[in-house]
CSV table of C-alpha atoms and ligand atoms in Angstrom, one decimal:
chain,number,residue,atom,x,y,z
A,1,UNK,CA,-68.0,23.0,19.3
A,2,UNK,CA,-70.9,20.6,18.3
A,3,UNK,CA,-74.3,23.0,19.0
A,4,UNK,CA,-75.1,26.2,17.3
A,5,UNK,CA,-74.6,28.6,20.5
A,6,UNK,CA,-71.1,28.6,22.3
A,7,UNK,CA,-71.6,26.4,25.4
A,8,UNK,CA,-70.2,28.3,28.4
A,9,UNK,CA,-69.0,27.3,31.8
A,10,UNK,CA,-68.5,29.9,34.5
A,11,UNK,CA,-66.1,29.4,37.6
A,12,UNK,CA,-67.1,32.3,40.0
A,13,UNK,CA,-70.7,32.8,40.8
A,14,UNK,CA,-69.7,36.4,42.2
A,15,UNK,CA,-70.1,39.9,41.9
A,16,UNK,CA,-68.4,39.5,37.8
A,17,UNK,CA,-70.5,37.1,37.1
A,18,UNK,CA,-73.7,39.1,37.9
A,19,UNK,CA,-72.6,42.3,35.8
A,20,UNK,CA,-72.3,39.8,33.0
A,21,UNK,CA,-75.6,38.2,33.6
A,22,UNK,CA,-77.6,40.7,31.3
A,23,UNK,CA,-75.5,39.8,28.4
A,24,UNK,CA,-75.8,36.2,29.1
A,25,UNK,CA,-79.4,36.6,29.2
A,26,UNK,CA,-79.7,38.6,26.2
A,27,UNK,CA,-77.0,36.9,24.0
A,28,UNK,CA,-79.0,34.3,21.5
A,29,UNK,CA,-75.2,33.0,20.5
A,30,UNK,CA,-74.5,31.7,23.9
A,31,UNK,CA,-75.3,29.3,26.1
A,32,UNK,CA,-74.5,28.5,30.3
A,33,UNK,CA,-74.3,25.1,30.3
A,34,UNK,CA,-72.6,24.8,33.6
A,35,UNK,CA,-71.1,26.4,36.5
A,36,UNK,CA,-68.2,26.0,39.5
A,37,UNK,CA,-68.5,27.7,42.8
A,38,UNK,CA,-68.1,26.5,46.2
A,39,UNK,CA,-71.3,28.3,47.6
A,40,UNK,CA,-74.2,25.8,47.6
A,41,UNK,CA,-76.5,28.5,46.9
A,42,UNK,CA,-74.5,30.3,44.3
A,43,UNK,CA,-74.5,26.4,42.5
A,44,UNK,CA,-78.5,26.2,43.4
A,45,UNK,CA,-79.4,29.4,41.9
A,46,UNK,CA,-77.6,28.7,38.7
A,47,UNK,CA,-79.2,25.6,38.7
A,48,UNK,CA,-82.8,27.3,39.2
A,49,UNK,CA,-82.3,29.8,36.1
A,50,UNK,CA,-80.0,28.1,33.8
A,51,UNK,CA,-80.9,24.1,34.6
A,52,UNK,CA,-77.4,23.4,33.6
A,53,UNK,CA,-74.7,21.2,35.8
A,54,UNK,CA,-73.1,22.9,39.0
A,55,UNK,CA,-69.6,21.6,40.4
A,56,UNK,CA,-67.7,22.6,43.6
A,57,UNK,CA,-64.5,23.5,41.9
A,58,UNK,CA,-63.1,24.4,38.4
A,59,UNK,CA,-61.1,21.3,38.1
A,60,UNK,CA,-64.5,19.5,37.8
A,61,UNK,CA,-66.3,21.9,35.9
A,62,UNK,CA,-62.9,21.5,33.0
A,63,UNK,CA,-63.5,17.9,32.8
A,64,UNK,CA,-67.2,18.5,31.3
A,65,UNK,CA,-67.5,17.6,28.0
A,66,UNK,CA,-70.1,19.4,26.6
A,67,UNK,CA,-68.7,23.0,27.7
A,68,UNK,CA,-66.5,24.8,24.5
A,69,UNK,CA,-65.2,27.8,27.0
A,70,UNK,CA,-64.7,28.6,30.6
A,71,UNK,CA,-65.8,32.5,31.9
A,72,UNK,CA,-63.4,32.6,35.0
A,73,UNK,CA,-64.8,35.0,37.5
A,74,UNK,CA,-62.9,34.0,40.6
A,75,UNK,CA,-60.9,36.3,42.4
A,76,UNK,CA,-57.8,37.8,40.6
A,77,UNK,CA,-55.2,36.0,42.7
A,78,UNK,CA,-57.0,32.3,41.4
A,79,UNK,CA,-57.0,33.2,37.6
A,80,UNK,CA,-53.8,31.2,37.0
A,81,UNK,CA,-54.6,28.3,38.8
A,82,UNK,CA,-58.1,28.1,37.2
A,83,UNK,CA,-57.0,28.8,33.4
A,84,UNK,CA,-54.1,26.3,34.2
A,85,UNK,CA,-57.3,24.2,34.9
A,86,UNK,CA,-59.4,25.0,32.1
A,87,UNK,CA,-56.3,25.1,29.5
A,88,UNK,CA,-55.7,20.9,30.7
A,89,UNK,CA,-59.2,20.1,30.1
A,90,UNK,CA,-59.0,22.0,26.1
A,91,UNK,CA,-61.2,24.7,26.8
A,92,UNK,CA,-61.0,28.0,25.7
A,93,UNK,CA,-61.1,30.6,28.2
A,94,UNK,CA,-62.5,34.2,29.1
A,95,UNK,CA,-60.7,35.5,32.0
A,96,UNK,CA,-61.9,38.6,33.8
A,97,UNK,CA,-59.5,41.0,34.2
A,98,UNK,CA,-56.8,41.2,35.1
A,99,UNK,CA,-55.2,38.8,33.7
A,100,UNK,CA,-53.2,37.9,37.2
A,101,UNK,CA,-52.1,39.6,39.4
A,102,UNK,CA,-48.1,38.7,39.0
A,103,UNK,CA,-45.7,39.1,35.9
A,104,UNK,CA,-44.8,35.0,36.5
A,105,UNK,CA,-48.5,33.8,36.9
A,106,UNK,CA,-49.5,35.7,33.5
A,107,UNK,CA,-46.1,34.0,31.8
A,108,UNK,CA,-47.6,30.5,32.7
A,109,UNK,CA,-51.1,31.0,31.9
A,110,UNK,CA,-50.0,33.0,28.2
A,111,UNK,CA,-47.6,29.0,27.7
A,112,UNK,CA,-50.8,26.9,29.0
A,113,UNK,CA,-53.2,28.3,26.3
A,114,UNK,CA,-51.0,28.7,24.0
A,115,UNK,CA,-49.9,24.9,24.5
A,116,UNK,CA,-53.3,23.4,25.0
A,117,UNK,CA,-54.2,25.1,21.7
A,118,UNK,CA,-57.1,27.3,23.2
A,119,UNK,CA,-57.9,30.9,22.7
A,120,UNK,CA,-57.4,33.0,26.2
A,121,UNK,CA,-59.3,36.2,26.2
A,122,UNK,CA,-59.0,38.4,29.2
A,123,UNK,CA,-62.3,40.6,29.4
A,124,UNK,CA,-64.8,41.5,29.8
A,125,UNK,CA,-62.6,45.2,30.5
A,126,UNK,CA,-64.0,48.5,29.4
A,127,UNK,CA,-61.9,48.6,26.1
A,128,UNK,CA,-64.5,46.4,24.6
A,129,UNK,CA,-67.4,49.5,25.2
A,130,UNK,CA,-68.9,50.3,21.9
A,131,UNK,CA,-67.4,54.1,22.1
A,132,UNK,CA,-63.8,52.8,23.0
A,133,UNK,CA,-64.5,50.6,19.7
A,134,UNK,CA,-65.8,53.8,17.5
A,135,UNK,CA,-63.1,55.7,18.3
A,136,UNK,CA,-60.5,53.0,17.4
A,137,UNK,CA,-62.4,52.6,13.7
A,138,UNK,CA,-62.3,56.1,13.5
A,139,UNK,CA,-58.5,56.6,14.8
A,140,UNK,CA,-57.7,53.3,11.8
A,141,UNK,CA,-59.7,54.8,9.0
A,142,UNK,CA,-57.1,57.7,8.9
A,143,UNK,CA,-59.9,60.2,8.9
A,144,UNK,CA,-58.3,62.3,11.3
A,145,UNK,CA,-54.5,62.0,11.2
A,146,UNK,CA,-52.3,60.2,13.9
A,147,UNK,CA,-53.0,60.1,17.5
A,148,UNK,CA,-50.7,62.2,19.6
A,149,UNK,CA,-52.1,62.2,22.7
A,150,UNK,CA,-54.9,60.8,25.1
A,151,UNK,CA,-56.3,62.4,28.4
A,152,UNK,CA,-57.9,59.2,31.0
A,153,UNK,CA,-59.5,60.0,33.9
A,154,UNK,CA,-62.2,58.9,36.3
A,155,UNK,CA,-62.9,59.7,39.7
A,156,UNK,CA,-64.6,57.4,41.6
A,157,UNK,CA,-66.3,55.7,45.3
A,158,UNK,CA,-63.7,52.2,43.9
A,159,UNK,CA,-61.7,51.9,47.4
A,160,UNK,CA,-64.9,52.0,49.4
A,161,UNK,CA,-67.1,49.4,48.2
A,162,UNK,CA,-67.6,46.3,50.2
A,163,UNK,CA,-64.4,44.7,50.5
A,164,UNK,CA,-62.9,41.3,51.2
A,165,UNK,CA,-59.8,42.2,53.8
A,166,UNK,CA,-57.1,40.6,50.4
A,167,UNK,CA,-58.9,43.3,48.5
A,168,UNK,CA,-57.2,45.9,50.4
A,169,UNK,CA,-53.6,44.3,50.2
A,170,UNK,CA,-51.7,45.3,46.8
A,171,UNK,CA,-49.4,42.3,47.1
A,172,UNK,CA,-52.6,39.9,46.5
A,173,UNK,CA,-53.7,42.1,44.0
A,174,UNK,CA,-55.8,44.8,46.2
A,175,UNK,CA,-56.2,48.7,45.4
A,176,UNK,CA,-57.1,50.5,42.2
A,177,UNK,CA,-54.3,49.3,40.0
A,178,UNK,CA,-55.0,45.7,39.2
A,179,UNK,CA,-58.7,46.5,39.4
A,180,UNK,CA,-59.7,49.6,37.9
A,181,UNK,CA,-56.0,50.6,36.2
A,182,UNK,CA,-56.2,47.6,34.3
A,183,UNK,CA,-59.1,49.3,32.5
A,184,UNK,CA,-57.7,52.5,31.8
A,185,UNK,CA,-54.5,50.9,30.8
A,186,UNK,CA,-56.5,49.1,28.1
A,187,UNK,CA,-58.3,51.5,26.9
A,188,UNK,CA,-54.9,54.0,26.2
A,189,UNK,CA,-53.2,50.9,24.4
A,190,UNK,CA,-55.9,50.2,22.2
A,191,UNK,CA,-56.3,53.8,21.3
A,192,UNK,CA,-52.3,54.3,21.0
A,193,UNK,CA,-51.2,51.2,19.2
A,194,UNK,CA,-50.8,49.0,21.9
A,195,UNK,CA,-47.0,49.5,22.2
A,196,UNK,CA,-46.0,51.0,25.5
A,197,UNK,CA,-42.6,52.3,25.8
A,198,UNK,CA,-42.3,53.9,29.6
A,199,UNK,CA,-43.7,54.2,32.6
A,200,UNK,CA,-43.6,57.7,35.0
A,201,UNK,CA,-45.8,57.6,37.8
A,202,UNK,CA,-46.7,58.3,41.1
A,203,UNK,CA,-49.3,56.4,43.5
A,204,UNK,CA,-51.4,57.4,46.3
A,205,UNK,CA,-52.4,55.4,49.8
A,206,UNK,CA,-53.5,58.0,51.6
A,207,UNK,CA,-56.0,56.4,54.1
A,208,UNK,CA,-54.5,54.3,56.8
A,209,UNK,CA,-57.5,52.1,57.2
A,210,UNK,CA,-57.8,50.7,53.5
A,211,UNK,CA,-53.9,50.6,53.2
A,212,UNK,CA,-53.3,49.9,49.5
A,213,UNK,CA,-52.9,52.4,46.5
A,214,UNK,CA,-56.2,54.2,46.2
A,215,UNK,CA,-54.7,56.4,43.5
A,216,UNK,CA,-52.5,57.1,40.6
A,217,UNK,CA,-50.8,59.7,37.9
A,218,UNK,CA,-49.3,57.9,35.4
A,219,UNK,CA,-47.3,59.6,32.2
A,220,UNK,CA,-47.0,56.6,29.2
A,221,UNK,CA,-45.4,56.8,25.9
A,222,UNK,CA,-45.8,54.5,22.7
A,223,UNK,CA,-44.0,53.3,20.0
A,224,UNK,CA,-46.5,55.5,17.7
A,225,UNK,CA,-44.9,58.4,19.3
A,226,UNK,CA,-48.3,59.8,21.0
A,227,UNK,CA,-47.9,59.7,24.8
A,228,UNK,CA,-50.8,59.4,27.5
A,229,UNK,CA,-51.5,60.7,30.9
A,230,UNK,CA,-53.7,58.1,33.3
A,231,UNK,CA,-55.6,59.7,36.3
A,232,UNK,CA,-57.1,57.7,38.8
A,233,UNK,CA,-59.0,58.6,42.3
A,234,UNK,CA,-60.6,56.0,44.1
A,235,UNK,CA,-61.2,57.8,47.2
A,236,UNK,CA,-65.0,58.6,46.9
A,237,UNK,CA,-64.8,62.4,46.8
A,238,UNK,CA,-65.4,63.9,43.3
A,239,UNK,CA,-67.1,62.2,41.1
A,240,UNK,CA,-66.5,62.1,37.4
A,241,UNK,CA,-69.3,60.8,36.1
A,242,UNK,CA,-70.6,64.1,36.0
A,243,UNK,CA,-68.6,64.9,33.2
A,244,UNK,CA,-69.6,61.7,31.5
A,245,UNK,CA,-73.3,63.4,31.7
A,246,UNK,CA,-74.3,61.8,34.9
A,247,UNK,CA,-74.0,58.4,33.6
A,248,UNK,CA,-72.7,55.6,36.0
A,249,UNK,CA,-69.6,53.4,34.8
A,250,UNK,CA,-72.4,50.3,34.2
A,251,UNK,CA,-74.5,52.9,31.6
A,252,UNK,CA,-77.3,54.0,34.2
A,253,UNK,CA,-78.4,57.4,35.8
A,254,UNK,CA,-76.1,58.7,38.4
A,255,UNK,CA,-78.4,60.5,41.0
A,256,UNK,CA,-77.4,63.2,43.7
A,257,UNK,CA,-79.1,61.4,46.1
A,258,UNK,CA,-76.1,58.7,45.9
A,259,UNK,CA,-73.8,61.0,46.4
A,260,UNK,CA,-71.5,59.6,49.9
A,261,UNK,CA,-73.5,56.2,49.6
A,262,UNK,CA,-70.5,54.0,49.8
A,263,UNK,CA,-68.7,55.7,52.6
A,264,UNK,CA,-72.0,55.6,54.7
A,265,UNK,CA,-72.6,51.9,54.4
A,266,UNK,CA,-69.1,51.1,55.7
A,267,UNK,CA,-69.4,53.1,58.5
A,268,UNK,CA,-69.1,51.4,62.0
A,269,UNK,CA,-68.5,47.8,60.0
A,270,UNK,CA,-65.6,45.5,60.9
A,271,UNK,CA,-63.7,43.6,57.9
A,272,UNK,CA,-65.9,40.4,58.3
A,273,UNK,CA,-69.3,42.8,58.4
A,274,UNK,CA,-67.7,44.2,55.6
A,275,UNK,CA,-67.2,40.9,53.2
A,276,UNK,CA,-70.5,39.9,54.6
A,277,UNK,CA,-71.5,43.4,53.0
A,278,UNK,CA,-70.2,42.6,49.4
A,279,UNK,CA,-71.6,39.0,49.3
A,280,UNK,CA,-75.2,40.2,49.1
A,281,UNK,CA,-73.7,41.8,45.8
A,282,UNK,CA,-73.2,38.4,44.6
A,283,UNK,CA,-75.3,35.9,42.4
A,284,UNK,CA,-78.5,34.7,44.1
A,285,UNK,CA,-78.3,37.4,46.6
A,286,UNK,CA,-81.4,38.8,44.7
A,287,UNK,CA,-79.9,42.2,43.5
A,288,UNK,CA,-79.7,42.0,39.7
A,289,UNK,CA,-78.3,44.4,37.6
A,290,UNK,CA,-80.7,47.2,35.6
A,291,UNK,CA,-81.3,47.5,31.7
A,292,UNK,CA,-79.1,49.9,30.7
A,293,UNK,CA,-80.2,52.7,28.9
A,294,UNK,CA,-76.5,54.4,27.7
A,295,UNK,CA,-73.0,52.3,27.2
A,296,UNK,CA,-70.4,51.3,30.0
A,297,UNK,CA,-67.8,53.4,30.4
A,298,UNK,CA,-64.5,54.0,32.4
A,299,UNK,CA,-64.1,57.8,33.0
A,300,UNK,CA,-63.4,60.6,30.6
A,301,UNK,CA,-61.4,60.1,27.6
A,302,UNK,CA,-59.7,62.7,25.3
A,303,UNK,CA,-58.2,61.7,22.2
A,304,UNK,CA,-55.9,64.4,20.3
A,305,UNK,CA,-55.5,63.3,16.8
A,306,UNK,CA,-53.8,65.4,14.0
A,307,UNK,CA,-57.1,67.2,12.7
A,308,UNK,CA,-59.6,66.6,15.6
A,309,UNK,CA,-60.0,65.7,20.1
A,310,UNK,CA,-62.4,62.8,19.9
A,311,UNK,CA,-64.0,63.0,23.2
A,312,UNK,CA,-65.4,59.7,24.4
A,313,UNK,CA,-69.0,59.6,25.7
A,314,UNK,CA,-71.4,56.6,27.3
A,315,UNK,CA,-73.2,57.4,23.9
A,316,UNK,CA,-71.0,57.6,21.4
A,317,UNK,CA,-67.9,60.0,20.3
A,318,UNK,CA,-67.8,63.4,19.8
A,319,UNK,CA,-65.5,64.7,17.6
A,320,UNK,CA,-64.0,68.3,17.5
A,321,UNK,CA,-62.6,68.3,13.8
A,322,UNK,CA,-60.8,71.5,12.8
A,323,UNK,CA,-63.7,73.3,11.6
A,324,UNK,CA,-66.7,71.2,12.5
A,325,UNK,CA,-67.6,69.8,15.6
A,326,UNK,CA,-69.8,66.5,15.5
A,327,UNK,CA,-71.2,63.6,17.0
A,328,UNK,CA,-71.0,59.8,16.0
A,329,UNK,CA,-73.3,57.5,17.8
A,330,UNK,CA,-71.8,53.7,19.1
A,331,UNK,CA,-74.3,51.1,19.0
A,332,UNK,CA,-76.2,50.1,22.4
A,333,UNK,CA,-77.2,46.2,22.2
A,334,UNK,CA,-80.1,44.6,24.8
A,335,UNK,CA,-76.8,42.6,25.8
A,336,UNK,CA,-74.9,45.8,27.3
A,337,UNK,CA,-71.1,43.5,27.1
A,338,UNK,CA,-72.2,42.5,23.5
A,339,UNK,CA,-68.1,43.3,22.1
A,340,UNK,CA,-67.3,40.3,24.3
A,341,UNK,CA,-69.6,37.8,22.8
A,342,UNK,CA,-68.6,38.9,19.6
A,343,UNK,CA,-65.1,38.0,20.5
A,344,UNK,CA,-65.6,34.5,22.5
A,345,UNK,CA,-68.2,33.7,19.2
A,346,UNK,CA,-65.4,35.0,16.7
A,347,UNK,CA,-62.5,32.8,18.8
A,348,UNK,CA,-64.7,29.8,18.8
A,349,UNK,CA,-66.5,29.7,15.8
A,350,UNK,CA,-63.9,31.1,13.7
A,351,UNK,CA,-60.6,31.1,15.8
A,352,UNK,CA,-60.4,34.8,15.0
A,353,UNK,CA,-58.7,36.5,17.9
A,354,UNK,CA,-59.4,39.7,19.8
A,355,UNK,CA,-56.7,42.4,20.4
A,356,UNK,CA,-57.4,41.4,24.2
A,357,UNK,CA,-56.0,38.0,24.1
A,358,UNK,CA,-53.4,36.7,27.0
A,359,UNK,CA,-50.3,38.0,25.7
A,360,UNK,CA,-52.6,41.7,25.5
A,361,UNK,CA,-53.8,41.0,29.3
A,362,UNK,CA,-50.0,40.4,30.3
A,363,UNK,CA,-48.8,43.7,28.7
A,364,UNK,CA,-51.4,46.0,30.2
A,365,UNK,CA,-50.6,43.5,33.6
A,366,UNK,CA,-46.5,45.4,32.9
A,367,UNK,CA,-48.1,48.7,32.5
A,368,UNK,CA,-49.2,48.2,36.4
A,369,UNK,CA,-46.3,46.8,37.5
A,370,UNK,CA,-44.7,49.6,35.9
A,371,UNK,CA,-46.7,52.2,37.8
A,372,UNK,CA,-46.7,50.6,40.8
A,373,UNK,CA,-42.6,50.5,40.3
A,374,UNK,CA,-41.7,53.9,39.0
A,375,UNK,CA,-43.8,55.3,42.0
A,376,UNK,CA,-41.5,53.4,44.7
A,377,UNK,CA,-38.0,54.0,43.0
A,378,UNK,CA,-39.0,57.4,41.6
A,379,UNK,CA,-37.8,56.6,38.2
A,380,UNK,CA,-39.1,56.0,35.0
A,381,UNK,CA,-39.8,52.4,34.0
A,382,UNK,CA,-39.0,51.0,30.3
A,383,UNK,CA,-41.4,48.2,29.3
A,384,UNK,CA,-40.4,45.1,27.8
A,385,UNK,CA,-43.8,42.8,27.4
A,386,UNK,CA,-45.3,44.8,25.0
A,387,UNK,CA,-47.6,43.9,21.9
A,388,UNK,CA,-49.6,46.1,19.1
A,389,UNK,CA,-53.7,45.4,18.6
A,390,UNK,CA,-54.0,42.9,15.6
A,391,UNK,CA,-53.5,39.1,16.3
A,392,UNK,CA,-50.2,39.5,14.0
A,393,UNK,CA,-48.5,42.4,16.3
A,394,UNK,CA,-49.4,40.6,19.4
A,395,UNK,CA,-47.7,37.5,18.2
A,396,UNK,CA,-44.6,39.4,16.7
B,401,NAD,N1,-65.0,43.3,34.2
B,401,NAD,C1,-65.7,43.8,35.2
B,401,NAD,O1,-66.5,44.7,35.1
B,401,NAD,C2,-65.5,43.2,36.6
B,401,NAD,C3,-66.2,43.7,37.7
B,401,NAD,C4,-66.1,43.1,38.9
B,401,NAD,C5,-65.1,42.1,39.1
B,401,NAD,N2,-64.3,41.8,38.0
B,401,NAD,C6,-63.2,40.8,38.1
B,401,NAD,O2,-63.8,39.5,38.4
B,401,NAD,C7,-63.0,38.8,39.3
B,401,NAD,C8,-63.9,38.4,40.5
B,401,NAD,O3,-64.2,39.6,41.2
B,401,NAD,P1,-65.6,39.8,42.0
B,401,NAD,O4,-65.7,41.2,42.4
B,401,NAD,O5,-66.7,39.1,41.2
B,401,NAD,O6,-65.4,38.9,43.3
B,401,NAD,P2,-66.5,38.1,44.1
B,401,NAD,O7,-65.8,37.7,45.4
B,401,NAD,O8,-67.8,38.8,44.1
B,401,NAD,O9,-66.7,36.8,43.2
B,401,NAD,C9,-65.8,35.8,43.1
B,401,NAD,C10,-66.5,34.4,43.2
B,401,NAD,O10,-65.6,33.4,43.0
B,401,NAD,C11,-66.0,32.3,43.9
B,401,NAD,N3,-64.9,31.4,44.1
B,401,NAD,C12,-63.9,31.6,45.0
B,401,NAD,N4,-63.1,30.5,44.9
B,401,NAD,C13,-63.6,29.7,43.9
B,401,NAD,C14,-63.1,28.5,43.4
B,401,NAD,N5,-62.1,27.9,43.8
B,401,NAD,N6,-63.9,28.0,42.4
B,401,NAD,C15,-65.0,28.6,41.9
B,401,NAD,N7,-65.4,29.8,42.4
B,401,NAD,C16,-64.7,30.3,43.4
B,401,NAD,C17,-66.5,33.0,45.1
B,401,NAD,O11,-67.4,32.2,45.8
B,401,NAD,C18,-67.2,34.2,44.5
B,401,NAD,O12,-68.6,34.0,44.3
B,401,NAD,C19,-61.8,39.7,39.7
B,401,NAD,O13,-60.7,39.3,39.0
B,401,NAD,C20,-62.3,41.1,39.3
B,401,NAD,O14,-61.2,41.9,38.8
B,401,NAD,C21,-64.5,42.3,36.8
């Protein structure tokens, strides 16, 4: 790195890209330098707000010298080929999640960083929201006791938003697991120790139209010895964010009036309609993403420690101790994804390492697999990929 702010490059001028535009915008202690995406308009509008250097493909955008590390955005099913791309050209990497979308793909891209000698981050993902963070320093200060056991759950409109038709396909990485269980998955291994044992589960793909798992039950148990039940609709009936006090997953107000929104605006559209639908989501399409006045978050969260439930909220945690009941705030930054930029900053600058690093991204990558698997064979699914949450454990 030769300037004072961490010169990025982002491959993917899509819909991930634009949820990590406020952050972008907001961060002093980084920098878009340059972008690859094969849209001419995507590369123009970049151009237009950031002045930097556009390219038509990653390979390009990896041979520029004056970018430290590459934000891959592209679509799941391109991560491997694009860190493989970035890892060649020295860069270090922040791959959205997931990592990939199969087992073999995450095994190459873990060996290319780690052979090119660059840090691989997968995020951004929801386990780097400020009260997913709180209740992890609160879990490791001891305060509480051990955690034995974590509630997830989130209901949401995920399997009815615009759609590209591989979207919809699990084998290419469609439906809620690789997407949204990813998430969840993170979140439960950060607060349990990272060390999955099993898998129990069972999977739902219940409309014939979007034909890929639109939801899940899963039953996980850790090395720690506290165990974890993952709950996951899709299907755009209830809504959970009313138990998050009507805040969206992004940190805005939910309002009633949205309630059925994403059903309606599919109705009547073909698949092309439809990915012609989600591309005026994308960067340039002049829909930009609002302050946020609360935290991300991915659904309810209950934490059972020894001596208190730590409930998770877009604000903070709330923590139900054995005779008190109280509330700790998490910080809100102007940059809403602010965790992240602490860690790419931190990897950089100081080649200090995130829990969420490859070999993190490919054992929550397992834990879907895993579901996925014990749902088909009706068995319970032992994991062997795992790794704990300090740079140490996930090496050992
Ligand atoms: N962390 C989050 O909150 C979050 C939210 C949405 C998506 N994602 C992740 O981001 C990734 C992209 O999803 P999306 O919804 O933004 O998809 P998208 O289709 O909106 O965006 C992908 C972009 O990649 C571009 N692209 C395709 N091929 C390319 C290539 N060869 N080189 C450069 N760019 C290329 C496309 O033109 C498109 O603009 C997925 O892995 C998804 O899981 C993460």
């Amino acid at each position: 790195m030769t300037s004072d702010a961490v010169r990025i490059g982002v491959a993917g001028l899509g819909r991930a890209f634009m949820l990590m535009l406020p952050t972008f915008r907001n961060d002093p202690r980084i920098k878009l330098v340059a972008a690859a995406a094969p849209r001419a308009a995507s590369r123009a509008a970049f151009e237009a707000e950031f002045g930097g250097r556009t390219y038509a493909t990653v390979e390009e955008l990896a041979k520029d010298a004056d970018v430290d590390l590459i934000y891959i955005a592209t679509p799941h099913q391109m991560h491997a080929e694009h860190v493989d791309a970035a890892a060649r050209g020295g860069k270090h990497i922040l791959v959205d999640k997931p990592l990939a979308v199969s087992m073999g793909d995450a095994d190459h891209m873990v060996a290319a960083a780690e052979a090119a000698g660059v840090h691989l981050i997968v995020g951004p993902s929801h386990s780097f929201d400020p009260p997913v963070s709180l209740a992890r320093t609160l879990i490791e200060s001891g305060e509480f006791g051990a955690v034995r056991m974590v509630q997830a759950l989130n209901y949401t409109d995920f399997l009815y938003r615009p759609r590209r038709p591989e979207e919809l396909r699990t084998e290419e990485g469609g439906g809620v697991l690789f997407s949204q269980g990813i998430h969840q998955i993170d979140i439960v291994r950060l607060l349990c120790g990272g060390r999955a044992r099993s898998v129990t589960a069972q999977t739902g793909a219940w409309d014939p139209d979007r034909p890929t798992e639109g939801a899940y039950c899963a039953l996980m148990d850790f090395q720690s010895g506290a165990f974890a039940s993952l709950t996951y609709s899709g299907y755009a009936h209830f809504d959970s964010d009313c138990w998050m006090n009507d805040v969206g997953e992004l940190g805005g107000p939910k309002s009633p009036e949205g309630y059925g929104q994403a059903r309606k605006a599919l109705r009547d559209l073909d698949p092309g309609a439809e990915a012609q639908l989600k591309s005026t989501r994308t960067y340039g399409a002049g829909r930009e993403p609002l302050a946020p006045k609360h935290n991300e978050h991915f659904g309810p969260i209950l934490v059972s420690c020894d001596r208190a439930d730590l409930r998770l909220t877009p604000d903070g945690v709330e923590i139900f101790a054995d005779t008190k009941r109280s509330f700790r705030k998490a910080p809100l930054d102007p940059a809403p994804r602010k965790p992240v930029i602490d860690a790419v900053v931190a990897a950089v600058c100081e080649s200090i390492s995130p829990a969420q690093t490859g070999r993190w991204g490919r054992a929550s990558l397992e834990v879907c697999h895993a579901i996925l698997q014990s749902a088909e064979r009706r068995k319970t699914i032992l994991l062997t990929r795992q790794c704990g949450t300090t740079p140490k454990e996930i090496h050992s």
